[in-house]
Short mmCIF file of N, CA and C in Angstrom, two decimals:
data_model
loop_
_atom_site.label_atom_id
_atom_site.label_comp_id
_atom_site.label_asym_id
_atom_site.label_seq_id
_atom_site.Cartn_x
_atom_site.Cartn_y
_atom_site.Cartn_z
N MET Q 1 -191.57 8.10 -35.06
CA MET Q 1 -190.54 7.18 -35.51
C MET Q 1 -189.97 6.44 -34.30
N THR Q 2 -189.82 5.16 -34.41
CA THR Q 2 -189.27 4.37 -33.32
C THR Q 2 -187.85 3.94 -33.64
N GLY Q 3 -187.16 3.42 -32.62
CA GLY Q 3 -185.79 2.95 -32.83
C GLY Q 3 -185.74 1.59 -33.50
N ASP Q 4 -186.88 0.92 -33.63
CA ASP Q 4 -186.93 -0.41 -34.23
C ASP Q 4 -187.06 -0.29 -35.74
N PRO Q 5 -186.05 -0.76 -36.52
CA PRO Q 5 -186.13 -0.62 -37.98
C PRO Q 5 -187.21 -1.48 -38.62
N VAL Q 6 -187.72 -2.46 -37.89
CA VAL Q 6 -188.71 -3.37 -38.44
C VAL Q 6 -190.12 -2.92 -38.10
N ALA Q 7 -190.28 -1.99 -37.16
CA ALA Q 7 -191.58 -1.64 -36.61
C ALA Q 7 -192.58 -1.20 -37.68
N GLY Q 8 -192.22 -0.28 -38.55
CA GLY Q 8 -193.17 0.24 -39.51
C GLY Q 8 -193.18 -0.47 -40.85
N GLY Q 9 -192.27 -1.37 -41.07
CA GLY Q 9 -192.12 -1.95 -42.39
C GLY Q 9 -192.92 -3.19 -42.66
N GLY Q 10 -193.44 -3.81 -41.63
CA GLY Q 10 -194.22 -5.02 -41.83
C GLY Q 10 -193.36 -6.24 -42.10
N LYS Q 11 -194.03 -7.26 -42.61
CA LYS Q 11 -193.40 -8.56 -42.81
C LYS Q 11 -192.32 -8.53 -43.89
N ASN Q 12 -192.55 -7.79 -44.98
CA ASN Q 12 -191.58 -7.75 -46.08
C ASN Q 12 -190.26 -7.12 -45.66
N GLN Q 13 -190.35 -6.04 -44.87
CA GLN Q 13 -189.11 -5.38 -44.44
C GLN Q 13 -188.35 -6.28 -43.47
N LYS Q 14 -189.06 -7.01 -42.63
CA LYS Q 14 -188.40 -7.91 -41.70
C LYS Q 14 -187.62 -8.98 -42.47
N LYS Q 15 -188.22 -9.55 -43.51
CA LYS Q 15 -187.53 -10.55 -44.32
C LYS Q 15 -186.33 -9.95 -45.04
N ARG Q 16 -186.47 -8.71 -45.51
CA ARG Q 16 -185.40 -8.05 -46.25
C ARG Q 16 -184.19 -7.76 -45.35
N LEU Q 17 -184.44 -7.45 -44.07
CA LEU Q 17 -183.36 -7.12 -43.15
C LEU Q 17 -182.78 -8.33 -42.43
N GLU Q 18 -183.51 -9.43 -42.40
CA GLU Q 18 -183.09 -10.57 -41.60
C GLU Q 18 -181.75 -11.15 -42.04
N ARG Q 19 -181.56 -11.38 -43.32
CA ARG Q 19 -180.32 -12.01 -43.78
C ARG Q 19 -179.09 -11.14 -43.58
N PRO Q 20 -179.10 -9.84 -43.96
CA PRO Q 20 -177.91 -9.02 -43.70
C PRO Q 20 -177.56 -8.94 -42.22
N LEU Q 21 -178.56 -8.85 -41.36
CA LEU Q 21 -178.28 -8.82 -39.92
C LEU Q 21 -177.69 -10.14 -39.45
N ARG Q 22 -178.20 -11.23 -39.96
CA ARG Q 22 -177.68 -12.55 -39.59
C ARG Q 22 -176.24 -12.72 -40.07
N ASP Q 23 -175.94 -12.23 -41.28
CA ASP Q 23 -174.58 -12.34 -41.81
C ASP Q 23 -173.60 -11.48 -41.02
N CYS Q 24 -174.04 -10.32 -40.55
CA CYS Q 24 -173.16 -9.45 -39.75
C CYS Q 24 -172.87 -10.07 -38.39
N ALA Q 25 -173.80 -10.82 -37.85
CA ALA Q 25 -173.61 -11.42 -36.54
C ALA Q 25 -172.74 -12.67 -36.60
N ARG Q 26 -172.56 -13.23 -37.78
CA ARG Q 26 -171.78 -14.46 -37.94
C ARG Q 26 -170.29 -14.14 -37.96
N PRO Q 27 -169.47 -14.91 -37.23
CA PRO Q 27 -168.02 -14.67 -37.29
C PRO Q 27 -167.46 -15.06 -38.66
N PRO Q 28 -166.28 -14.55 -39.03
CA PRO Q 28 -165.73 -14.85 -40.35
C PRO Q 28 -165.33 -16.31 -40.53
N PHE Q 29 -165.10 -17.02 -39.44
CA PHE Q 29 -164.79 -18.45 -39.50
C PHE Q 29 -165.17 -19.07 -38.17
N ALA Q 30 -165.33 -20.38 -38.15
CA ALA Q 30 -165.70 -21.08 -36.93
C ALA Q 30 -164.48 -21.27 -36.03
N LEU Q 31 -164.54 -20.72 -34.83
CA LEU Q 31 -163.40 -20.79 -33.92
C LEU Q 31 -163.10 -22.22 -33.48
N GLU Q 32 -164.12 -23.08 -33.47
CA GLU Q 32 -163.86 -24.46 -33.04
C GLU Q 32 -163.02 -25.23 -34.05
N HIS Q 33 -162.88 -24.72 -35.27
CA HIS Q 33 -162.05 -25.36 -36.29
C HIS Q 33 -160.61 -24.85 -36.27
N LEU Q 34 -160.31 -23.86 -35.44
CA LEU Q 34 -158.98 -23.26 -35.38
C LEU Q 34 -158.21 -23.85 -34.20
N GLN Q 35 -157.00 -24.35 -34.46
CA GLN Q 35 -156.17 -24.96 -33.42
C GLN Q 35 -154.77 -24.38 -33.49
N GLN Q 36 -154.10 -24.35 -32.32
CA GLN Q 36 -152.72 -23.89 -32.30
C GLN Q 36 -151.80 -25.09 -32.51
N ARG Q 37 -150.83 -24.90 -33.40
CA ARG Q 37 -149.84 -25.94 -33.67
C ARG Q 37 -148.50 -25.55 -33.07
N ASP Q 38 -147.47 -26.27 -33.40
CA ASP Q 38 -146.14 -26.00 -32.86
C ASP Q 38 -145.57 -24.68 -33.38
N ALA Q 39 -144.72 -24.06 -32.59
CA ALA Q 39 -143.96 -22.85 -32.94
C ALA Q 39 -144.84 -21.71 -33.44
N GLY Q 40 -146.02 -21.55 -32.85
CA GLY Q 40 -146.85 -20.41 -33.18
C GLY Q 40 -147.69 -20.54 -34.42
N HIS Q 41 -147.69 -21.67 -35.08
CA HIS Q 41 -148.53 -21.85 -36.27
C HIS Q 41 -149.96 -22.17 -35.84
N ARG Q 42 -150.89 -21.79 -36.69
CA ARG Q 42 -152.30 -22.07 -36.45
C ARG Q 42 -152.79 -22.98 -37.58
N ALA Q 43 -153.65 -23.91 -37.23
CA ALA Q 43 -154.22 -24.81 -38.23
C ALA Q 43 -155.73 -24.64 -38.24
N TYR Q 44 -156.28 -24.48 -39.43
CA TYR Q 44 -157.73 -24.42 -39.61
C TYR Q 44 -158.17 -25.72 -40.25
N HIS Q 45 -159.04 -26.44 -39.56
CA HIS Q 45 -159.53 -27.74 -40.04
C HIS Q 45 -160.84 -27.52 -40.79
N TYR Q 46 -160.83 -27.82 -42.09
CA TYR Q 46 -162.04 -27.70 -42.90
C TYR Q 46 -162.99 -28.84 -42.56
N PRO Q 47 -164.27 -28.56 -42.35
CA PRO Q 47 -165.21 -29.62 -42.02
C PRO Q 47 -165.46 -30.59 -43.18
N LYS Q 48 -165.34 -30.10 -44.42
CA LYS Q 48 -165.53 -30.95 -45.59
C LYS Q 48 -164.21 -31.03 -46.35
N PRO Q 49 -163.94 -32.16 -47.01
CA PRO Q 49 -162.69 -32.27 -47.77
C PRO Q 49 -162.64 -31.26 -48.92
N ARG Q 50 -161.47 -30.68 -49.12
CA ARG Q 50 -161.28 -29.73 -50.22
C ARG Q 50 -160.92 -30.50 -51.49
N PRO Q 51 -161.17 -29.92 -52.66
CA PRO Q 51 -160.86 -30.61 -53.92
C PRO Q 51 -159.38 -30.92 -54.10
N ASP Q 52 -158.50 -30.07 -53.53
CA ASP Q 52 -157.07 -30.31 -53.71
C ASP Q 52 -156.48 -31.24 -52.66
N GLY Q 53 -157.30 -31.77 -51.76
CA GLY Q 53 -156.81 -32.80 -50.85
C GLY Q 53 -156.78 -32.47 -49.37
N PRO Q 54 -155.87 -31.60 -48.88
CA PRO Q 54 -155.71 -31.47 -47.43
C PRO Q 54 -156.93 -30.86 -46.75
N ARG Q 55 -157.19 -31.35 -45.55
CA ARG Q 55 -158.31 -30.81 -44.76
C ARG Q 55 -157.84 -29.77 -43.77
N ASP Q 56 -156.51 -29.65 -43.56
CA ASP Q 56 -155.97 -28.67 -42.63
C ASP Q 56 -155.18 -27.62 -43.38
N LEU Q 57 -155.40 -26.37 -43.03
CA LEU Q 57 -154.65 -25.25 -43.59
C LEU Q 57 -153.79 -24.70 -42.46
N VAL Q 58 -152.46 -24.82 -42.58
CA VAL Q 58 -151.54 -24.38 -41.53
C VAL Q 58 -150.98 -23.02 -41.93
N LEU Q 59 -151.14 -22.04 -41.02
CA LEU Q 59 -150.73 -20.66 -41.28
C LEU Q 59 -149.95 -20.09 -40.10
N THR Q 60 -149.10 -19.12 -40.40
CA THR Q 60 -148.47 -18.34 -39.33
C THR Q 60 -149.51 -17.33 -38.84
N PRO Q 61 -149.31 -16.73 -37.67
CA PRO Q 61 -150.27 -15.73 -37.21
C PRO Q 61 -150.44 -14.57 -38.20
N ARG Q 62 -149.37 -14.15 -38.85
CA ARG Q 62 -149.46 -13.06 -39.83
C ARG Q 62 -150.31 -13.47 -41.04
N GLU Q 63 -150.11 -14.69 -41.53
CA GLU Q 63 -150.90 -15.18 -42.67
C GLU Q 63 -152.37 -15.30 -42.30
N LEU Q 64 -152.64 -15.72 -41.06
CA LEU Q 64 -154.02 -15.84 -40.61
C LEU Q 64 -154.70 -14.47 -40.58
N ILE Q 65 -154.01 -13.46 -40.05
CA ILE Q 65 -154.57 -12.11 -40.02
C ILE Q 65 -154.79 -11.59 -41.43
N ASP Q 66 -153.84 -11.85 -42.33
CA ASP Q 66 -154.00 -11.41 -43.73
C ASP Q 66 -155.23 -12.05 -44.37
N ARG Q 67 -155.48 -13.31 -44.09
CA ARG Q 67 -156.64 -13.99 -44.67
C ARG Q 67 -157.95 -13.47 -44.10
N ILE Q 68 -157.94 -13.16 -42.79
CA ILE Q 68 -159.15 -12.64 -42.16
C ILE Q 68 -159.45 -11.23 -42.67
N ALA Q 69 -158.41 -10.41 -42.84
CA ALA Q 69 -158.59 -9.02 -43.24
C ALA Q 69 -158.81 -8.84 -44.74
N ALA Q 70 -158.53 -9.84 -45.54
CA ALA Q 70 -158.64 -9.70 -47.00
C ALA Q 70 -160.03 -9.30 -47.48
N PRO Q 71 -161.13 -9.85 -46.93
CA PRO Q 71 -162.45 -9.46 -47.44
C PRO Q 71 -162.91 -8.07 -47.00
N VAL Q 72 -162.22 -7.43 -46.07
CA VAL Q 72 -162.62 -6.11 -45.58
C VAL Q 72 -162.24 -5.07 -46.63
N PRO Q 73 -163.21 -4.32 -47.15
CA PRO Q 73 -162.89 -3.34 -48.18
C PRO Q 73 -162.12 -2.15 -47.62
N ARG Q 74 -161.28 -1.55 -48.45
CA ARG Q 74 -160.57 -0.34 -48.05
C ARG Q 74 -161.55 0.83 -48.04
N PRO Q 75 -161.30 1.84 -47.21
CA PRO Q 75 -162.20 3.00 -47.22
C PRO Q 75 -162.13 3.74 -48.55
N ARG Q 76 -163.24 4.29 -48.98
CA ARG Q 76 -163.30 4.97 -50.28
C ARG Q 76 -162.91 6.43 -50.18
N ARG Q 77 -162.87 6.96 -48.99
CA ARG Q 77 -162.50 8.37 -48.84
C ARG Q 77 -161.61 8.53 -47.62
N ILE Q 78 -161.00 9.67 -47.52
CA ILE Q 78 -160.14 9.95 -46.38
C ILE Q 78 -161.03 10.10 -45.15
N THR Q 79 -160.66 9.45 -44.07
CA THR Q 79 -161.52 9.43 -42.89
C THR Q 79 -161.15 10.50 -41.86
N PHE Q 80 -160.17 11.33 -42.15
CA PHE Q 80 -159.84 12.41 -41.22
C PHE Q 80 -159.99 13.75 -41.93
N GLY Q 81 -160.27 14.78 -41.16
CA GLY Q 81 -160.50 16.09 -41.74
C GLY Q 81 -159.19 16.79 -42.08
N ARG Q 82 -159.25 17.68 -43.04
CA ARG Q 82 -158.07 18.47 -43.42
C ARG Q 82 -158.30 19.90 -42.97
N SER Q 83 -157.34 20.43 -42.24
CA SER Q 83 -157.48 21.79 -41.75
C SER Q 83 -156.56 22.77 -42.45
N GLY Q 84 -155.73 22.31 -43.35
CA GLY Q 84 -154.80 23.17 -44.06
C GLY Q 84 -153.48 23.35 -43.34
N GLN Q 85 -153.33 22.73 -42.19
CA GLN Q 85 -152.09 22.83 -41.43
C GLN Q 85 -151.21 21.63 -41.74
N VAL Q 86 -149.91 21.86 -41.69
CA VAL Q 86 -148.97 20.78 -41.97
C VAL Q 86 -148.54 20.13 -40.70
#
């Protein structure tokens, strides 16, 4: 067994793994579209016009973090061990 996940799988496995790996390597948003505005606000400039009109989304740093963290799923189980001690 080798450390390369594609080594034994051939062409089909390479195609099957290519997209998930590419998606994981992609940042959640394009940093070149993010700008700092006055008083700590951040503006995200959409490259294409949105249906509701504005091309800039102005957020506070807290709102920006909330939007970035929203797609991250919560853990399904407790991630620390229980030893019975309080």
